[in-house]
mmCIF file of C-alpha atoms in Angstrom:
data_model
loop_
_atom_site.group_PDB
_atom_site.id
_atom_site.type_symbol
_atom_site.label_atom_id
_atom_site.label_comp_id
_atom_site.label_asym_id
_atom_site.label_seq_id
_atom_site.Cartn_x
_atom_site.Cartn_y
_atom_site.Cartn_z
ATOM 1 C CA MET Y 124 -161.515 -31.891 134.742
ATOM 2 C CA SER Y 125 -163.716 -34.890 134.584
ATOM 3 C CA THR Y 126 -162.860 -37.765 132.180
ATOM 4 C CA SER Y 127 -166.236 -39.392 132.597
ATOM 5 C CA SER Y 128 -169.485 -38.516 130.805
ATOM 6 C CA SER Y 129 -171.568 -39.492 133.849
ATOM 7 C CA ALA Y 130 -172.092 -36.081 135.457
ATOM 8 C CA PRO Y 131 -171.851 -32.909 133.381
ATOM 9 C CA ASP Y 132 -170.570 -29.759 134.977
ATOM 10 C CA THR Y 133 -173.367 -27.291 134.469
ATOM 11 C CA SER Y 134 -171.145 -24.361 135.391
ATOM 12 C CA ALA Y 135 -168.440 -25.245 132.863
ATOM 13 C CA PRO Y 136 -168.248 -23.823 129.335
ATOM 14 C CA ALA Y 137 -170.146 -25.998 126.838
ATOM 15 C CA LEU Y 138 -167.078 -26.284 124.738
ATOM 16 C CA GLU Y 139 -163.332 -25.573 125.164
ATOM 17 C CA MET Y 140 -161.081 -26.348 122.201
ATOM 18 C CA LYS Y 141 -157.464 -25.669 122.942
ATOM 19 C CA ALA Y 142 -154.857 -25.428 120.039
ATOM 20 C CA VAL Y 143 -156.602 -28.156 118.117
ATOM 21 C CA ARG Y 144 -155.088 -29.423 114.874
ATOM 22 C CA LYS Y 145 -156.516 -31.907 112.494
ATOM 23 C CA VAL Y 146 -154.098 -33.315 109.936
ATOM 24 C CA TYR Y 147 -154.873 -35.792 107.157
ATOM 25 C CA ARG Y 148 -152.203 -37.775 105.387
ATOM 26 C CA MET Y 149 -152.741 -37.780 101.594
ATOM 27 C CA GLY Y 150 -149.985 -39.812 99.929
ATOM 28 C CA ASP Y 151 -146.747 -38.061 100.762
ATOM 29 C CA ALA Y 152 -148.418 -34.767 101.870
ATOM 30 C CA ASP Y 153 -150.082 -33.574 105.062
ATOM 31 C CA ILE Y 154 -153.426 -31.762 104.622
ATOM 32 C CA ILE Y 155 -154.094 -29.437 107.585
ATOM 33 C CA ALA Y 156 -157.872 -29.135 107.982
ATOM 34 C CA LEU Y 157 -157.720 -27.332 111.295
ATOM 35 C CA ASP Y 158 -154.652 -25.391 112.464
ATOM 36 C CA HIS Y 159 -154.232 -24.698 116.167
ATOM 37 C CA ALA Y 160 -157.861 -23.705 116.623
ATOM 38 C CA SER Y 161 -158.877 -22.451 120.079
ATOM 39 C CA LEU Y 162 -162.514 -21.763 120.863
ATOM 40 C CA THR Y 163 -164.635 -21.432 124.056
ATOM 41 C CA VAL Y 164 -168.390 -21.486 123.953
ATOM 42 C CA GLN Y 165 -170.187 -20.616 127.189
ATOM 43 C CA HIS Y 166 -172.940 -22.822 128.530
ATOM 44 C CA ASP Y 167 -175.798 -20.767 127.076
ATOM 45 C CA GLU Y 168 -174.062 -19.097 124.086
ATOM 46 C CA ILE Y 169 -174.956 -19.341 120.426
ATOM 47 C CA VAL Y 170 -171.913 -18.957 118.184
ATOM 48 C CA ALA Y 171 -172.042 -18.588 114.388
ATOM 49 C CA LEU Y 172 -169.141 -20.399 112.710
ATOM 50 C CA VAL Y 173 -168.750 -18.606 109.375
ATOM 51 C CA GLY Y 174 -166.561 -19.569 106.486
ATOM 52 C CA PRO Y 175 -166.461 -20.665 102.858
ATOM 53 C CA SER Y 176 -166.660 -24.287 101.699
ATOM 54 C CA GLY Y 177 -163.556 -26.255 102.611
ATOM 55 C CA SER Y 178 -162.521 -23.782 105.372
ATOM 56 C CA GLY Y 179 -162.707 -26.340 108.172
ATOM 57 C CA LYS Y 180 -166.134 -25.630 109.585
ATOM 58 C CA THR Y 181 -167.363 -29.241 109.375
ATOM 59 C CA THR Y 182 -164.070 -30.596 110.749
ATOM 60 C CA LEU Y 183 -164.231 -28.279 113.770
ATOM 61 C CA CYS Y 184 -167.828 -29.343 114.594
ATOM 62 C CA SER Y 185 -167.008 -33.029 113.997
ATOM 63 C CA ILE Y 186 -164.258 -32.777 116.556
ATOM 64 C CA ALA Y 187 -166.385 -30.819 119.022
ATOM 65 C CA GLY Y 188 -169.108 -33.471 118.637
ATOM 66 C CA GLY Y 189 -166.829 -36.484 119.146
ATOM 67 C CA ILE Y 190 -167.187 -37.708 115.571
ATOM 68 C CA LEU Y 191 -163.520 -37.034 114.704
ATOM 69 C CA GLY Y 192 -160.495 -37.155 116.937
ATOM 70 C CA ALA Y 193 -157.984 -34.262 117.042
ATOM 71 C CA THR Y 194 -154.431 -34.803 115.910
ATOM 72 C CA GLU Y 195 -153.249 -32.361 118.519
ATOM 73 C CA GLY Y 196 -154.757 -30.187 121.243
ATOM 74 C CA ARG Y 197 -157.486 -30.716 123.843
ATOM 75 C CA VAL Y 198 -161.257 -30.830 123.521
ATOM 76 C CA VAL Y 199 -163.417 -30.327 126.632
ATOM 77 C CA VAL Y 200 -167.196 -30.467 126.500
ATOM 78 C CA ALA Y 201 -169.183 -29.444 129.547
ATOM 79 C CA GLY Y 202 -166.213 -30.094 131.767
ATOM 80 C CA ASP Y 203 -165.372 -33.527 130.318
ATOM 81 C CA ASP Y 204 -162.059 -33.795 128.515
ATOM 82 C CA ILE Y 205 -162.965 -36.068 125.575
ATOM 83 C CA THR Y 206 -159.580 -35.877 123.832
ATOM 84 C CA ASP Y 207 -158.452 -39.388 124.720
ATOM 85 C CA TYR Y 208 -161.850 -41.108 124.797
ATOM 86 C CA ASP Y 209 -162.004 -44.477 123.058
ATOM 87 C CA ALA Y 210 -164.734 -45.429 120.598
ATOM 88 C CA LYS Y 211 -167.087 -46.717 123.236
ATOM 89 C CA GLN Y 212 -166.707 -43.592 125.435
ATOM 90 C CA LEU Y 213 -167.299 -41.359 122.452
ATOM 91 C CA THR Y 214 -170.482 -43.203 121.500
ATOM 92 C CA LYS Y 215 -171.845 -42.673 124.970
ATOM 93 C CA PHE Y 216 -170.686 -39.045 124.918
ATOM 94 C CA ARG Y 217 -172.551 -38.330 121.652
ATOM 95 C CA GLN Y 218 -175.691 -39.909 123.010
ATOM 96 C CA GLU Y 219 -175.664 -37.849 126.219
ATOM 97 C CA ARG Y 220 -173.885 -34.532 125.683
ATOM 98 C CA VAL Y 221 -174.368 -33.246 122.097
ATOM 99 C CA GLY Y 222 -177.093 -32.855 119.540
ATOM 100 C CA PHE Y 223 -176.704 -32.683 115.808
ATOM 101 C CA VAL Y 224 -178.826 -30.992 113.154
ATOM 102 C CA PHE Y 225 -177.424 -31.839 109.766
ATOM 103 C CA GLN Y 226 -177.670 -29.786 106.577
ATOM 104 C CA SER Y 227 -179.831 -32.423 104.860
ATOM 105 C CA VAL Y 228 -181.987 -32.879 107.984
ATOM 106 C CA ASN Y 229 -181.524 -36.725 107.749
ATOM 107 C CA LEU Y 230 -184.966 -37.645 109.041
ATOM 108 C CA VAL Y 231 -185.871 -41.334 108.640
ATOM 109 C CA PRO Y 232 -188.353 -41.201 105.702
ATOM 110 C CA PHE Y 233 -190.520 -44.116 106.782
ATOM 111 C CA LEU Y 234 -190.955 -42.817 110.442
ATOM 112 C CA THR Y 235 -193.437 -40.279 111.587
ATOM 113 C CA ALA Y 236 -192.253 -37.014 113.159
ATOM 114 C CA ARG Y 237 -192.821 -38.444 116.652
ATOM 115 C CA GLU Y 238 -191.007 -41.706 115.776
ATOM 116 C CA ASN Y 239 -188.028 -39.750 114.422
ATOM 117 C CA LEU Y 240 -187.628 -38.217 117.891
ATOM 118 C CA LEU Y 241 -188.197 -41.540 119.675
ATOM 119 C CA VAL Y 242 -185.538 -43.336 117.664
ATOM 120 C CA VAL Y 243 -182.946 -41.209 119.473
ATOM 121 C CA ASP Y 244 -183.991 -42.654 122.828
ATOM 122 C CA GLU Y 245 -183.606 -46.258 121.733
ATOM 123 C CA LEU Y 246 -179.985 -45.472 122.560
ATOM 124 C CA GLY Y 247 -180.606 -42.857 125.193
ATOM 125 C CA ARG Y 248 -181.507 -42.807 128.815
ATOM 126 C CA ARG Y 249 -185.234 -42.614 128.468
ATOM 127 C CA THR Y 250 -187.467 -45.500 127.425
ATOM 128 C CA GLY Y 251 -191.192 -46.197 127.146
ATOM 129 C CA ALA Y 252 -193.608 -43.640 128.574
ATOM 130 C CA ALA Y 253 -190.896 -41.208 129.589
ATOM 131 C CA ALA Y 254 -189.443 -41.074 126.043
ATOM 132 C CA ARG Y 255 -192.899 -40.668 124.536
ATOM 133 C CA ALA Y 256 -193.725 -37.851 126.958
ATOM 134 C CA ARG Y 257 -190.481 -36.054 126.115
ATOM 135 C CA ALA Y 258 -191.128 -36.388 122.393
ATOM 136 C CA ASP Y 259 -194.709 -35.040 122.745
ATOM 137 C CA GLN Y 260 -193.470 -32.140 124.827
ATOM 138 C CA LEU Y 261 -190.902 -31.130 122.244
ATOM 139 C CA LEU Y 262 -193.323 -31.395 119.343
ATOM 140 C CA GLU Y 263 -195.813 -29.250 121.268
ATOM 141 C CA GLU Y 264 -193.150 -26.611 121.969
ATOM 142 C CA LEU Y 265 -192.051 -26.614 118.337
ATOM 143 C CA GLY Y 266 -195.556 -26.154 117.030
ATOM 144 C CA LEU Y 267 -195.745 -29.649 115.593
ATOM 145 C CA ALA Y 268 -198.278 -31.373 117.876
ATOM 146 C CA ASP Y 269 -200.741 -31.726 115.033
ATOM 147 C CA ARG Y 270 -198.018 -33.140 112.772
ATOM 148 C CA ARG Y 271 -196.733 -35.829 115.091
ATOM 149 C CA ASN Y 272 -198.045 -38.677 112.954
ATOM 150 C CA ASN Y 273 -196.978 -37.174 109.605
ATOM 151 C CA LEU Y 274 -194.094 -38.670 107.604
ATOM 152 C CA PRO Y 275 -191.263 -36.319 106.527
ATOM 153 C CA SER Y 276 -192.613 -36.281 102.983
ATOM 154 C CA GLN Y 277 -195.869 -34.839 104.371
ATOM 155 C CA LEU Y 278 -194.064 -31.921 106.061
ATOM 156 C CA SER Y 279 -192.787 -28.643 104.695
ATOM 157 C CA GLY Y 280 -189.059 -27.827 104.704
ATOM 158 C CA GLY Y 281 -189.477 -25.700 107.759
ATOM 159 C CA GLN Y 282 -191.462 -28.366 109.607
ATOM 160 C CA ARG Y 283 -188.785 -31.008 108.788
ATOM 161 C CA GLN Y 284 -186.174 -28.699 110.126
ATOM 162 C CA ARG Y 285 -188.164 -28.305 113.380
ATOM 163 C CA VAL Y 286 -188.439 -32.075 113.719
ATOM 164 C CA ALA Y 287 -184.631 -32.275 113.348
ATOM 165 C CA ILE Y 288 -184.243 -29.678 116.074
ATOM 166 C CA GLY Y 289 -186.602 -31.629 118.338
ATOM 167 C CA ARG Y 290 -184.620 -34.831 117.635
ATOM 168 C CA ALA Y 291 -181.428 -33.034 118.604
ATOM 169 C CA LEU Y 292 -182.908 -31.907 121.926
ATOM 170 C CA MET Y 293 -184.364 -35.264 123.008
ATOM 171 C CA ASN Y 294 -181.531 -36.156 125.376
ATOM 172 C CA GLU Y 295 -181.188 -32.564 126.765
ATOM 173 C CA PRO Y 296 -177.655 -32.040 125.356
ATOM 174 C CA ARG Y 297 -175.250 -29.402 126.635
ATOM 175 C CA LEU Y 298 -174.206 -28.451 123.045
ATOM 176 C CA VAL Y 299 -176.124 -28.560 119.786
ATOM 177 C CA LEU Y 300 -174.189 -28.419 116.475
ATOM 178 C CA PHE Y 301 -176.186 -27.003 113.506
ATOM 179 C CA ASP Y 302 -174.696 -27.619 110.035
ATOM 180 C CA GLU Y 303 -175.969 -25.020 107.579
ATOM 181 C CA PRO Y 304 -179.554 -25.164 108.996
ATOM 182 C CA THR Y 305 -180.946 -22.591 106.533
ATOM 183 C CA SER Y 306 -179.117 -23.540 103.317
ATOM 184 C CA ALA Y 307 -182.132 -25.225 101.715
ATOM 185 C CA LEU Y 308 -184.593 -22.587 102.843
ATOM 186 C CA ASP Y 309 -185.618 -19.232 101.315
ATOM 187 C CA THR Y 310 -184.703 -16.016 103.201
ATOM 188 C CA GLN Y 311 -187.963 -15.642 105.040
ATOM 189 C CA LEU Y 312 -188.172 -19.270 106.118
ATOM 190 C CA GLY Y 313 -184.467 -19.302 106.982
ATOM 191 C CA GLU Y 314 -184.964 -16.355 109.340
ATOM 192 C CA GLN Y 315 -187.966 -18.103 110.969
ATOM 193 C CA VAL Y 316 -185.836 -21.205 111.578
ATOM 194 C CA MET Y 317 -182.965 -19.163 113.044
ATOM 195 C CA GLU Y 318 -185.408 -17.332 115.335
ATOM 196 C CA LEU Y 319 -186.721 -20.710 116.408
ATOM 197 C CA ILE Y 320 -183.181 -22.006 117.048
ATOM 198 C CA ARG Y 321 -182.346 -18.969 119.086
ATOM 199 C CA ASN Y 322 -185.529 -19.172 121.133
ATOM 200 C CA GLU Y 323 -185.255 -22.908 121.784
ATOM 201 C CA MET Y 324 -181.607 -22.710 122.779
ATOM 202 C CA LYS Y 325 -182.032 -19.666 125.042
ATOM 203 C CA SER Y 326 -185.115 -20.977 126.739
ATOM 204 C CA ARG Y 327 -183.181 -24.099 127.741
ATOM 205 C CA GLY Y 328 -179.824 -22.458 128.473
ATOM 206 C CA THR Y 329 -178.283 -24.719 125.823
ATOM 207 C CA ALA Y 330 -175.202 -23.774 123.871
ATOM 208 C CA ALA Y 331 -175.042 -24.025 120.090
ATOM 209 C CA ILE Y 332 -172.701 -23.708 117.219
ATOM 210 C CA VAL Y 333 -174.361 -22.756 113.930
ATOM 211 C CA VAL Y 334 -172.257 -23.464 110.888
ATOM 212 C CA THR Y 335 -173.115 -21.107 108.009
ATOM 213 C CA HIS Y 336 -171.644 -19.228 105.062
ATOM 214 C CA ASP Y 337 -174.542 -16.794 105.217
ATOM 215 C CA GLU Y 338 -173.733 -13.589 107.037
ATOM 216 C CA ARG Y 339 -177.408 -12.530 106.901
ATOM 217 C CA ILE Y 340 -178.369 -14.883 109.702
ATOM 218 C CA THR Y 341 -175.521 -14.299 112.077
ATOM 219 C CA HIS Y 342 -177.421 -11.569 113.988
ATOM 220 C CA PHE Y 343 -179.515 -14.335 115.538
ATOM 221 C CA CYS Y 344 -176.267 -15.569 117.266
ATOM 222 C CA ASP Y 345 -174.472 -14.019 120.213
ATOM 223 C CA ARG Y 346 -171.221 -13.692 118.219
ATOM 224 C CA SER Y 347 -169.549 -14.819 115.070
ATOM 225 C CA VAL Y 348 -166.283 -16.722 114.600
ATOM 226 C CA HIS Y 349 -164.785 -16.781 111.154
ATOM 227 C CA ILE Y 350 -162.712 -19.663 109.882
ATOM 228 C CA VAL Y 351 -160.515 -19.614 106.726
ATOM 229 C CA ASP Y 352 -158.107 -22.411 105.734
ATOM 230 C CA GLY Y 353 -158.427 -24.033 109.158
ATOM 231 C CA HIS Y 354 -157.614 -20.839 111.024
ATOM 232 C CA LEU Y 355 -160.097 -19.307 113.504
ATOM 233 C CA ASP Y 356 -160.491 -15.528 113.796
ATOM 234 C CA ALA Y 357 -162.929 -14.413 116.485
ATOM 235 C CA ALA Y 358 -165.039 -11.371 115.567
#
């Protein structure tokens, strides 16, 4: 397996986690956040990661996305074993291989929808006209072309979620991690956002993990994986 993030293997699974543990030391006690979790996500698969608060969902995604390191086990993303990457390598990995859509959306409030996409490429591989063209393409595909110059405060909850999805797709990641993408939306809008996520991921052949506690939206995913107390149970 490659140990460089320079050339992704498009035939490899988007994610392979092998017997991953995450242990935090709290005083004299060890807190096990993830306990020998193994998970494979194929290159175009959408997996729902379902579990209650505190079950380890966020820890798993943080490790898959190179935000946290594993205490034990191996983590391979698109053929690249990132387990032993240093901080500089992980930064480059996050810029090029994964996209994040956070629960609170986290758009920059004083930037327009278009600028919120472009800020990603200040660190990415596109600059100038190429970055602007990519942002405009995504906003068009997401039905936001007429909102490109609006600030987040001028957008609806669903529109802000779509901008966040576009931002996550700017660098054409192999894996997108969604943290409770429908938690702040009503049922109808939540289903619209999940349908959008499914359509956008499938049209690009991009893998996704959708973290949720809501079983009602899991039918938009290819399969569900349940997590309780750091233990994974595929369903």
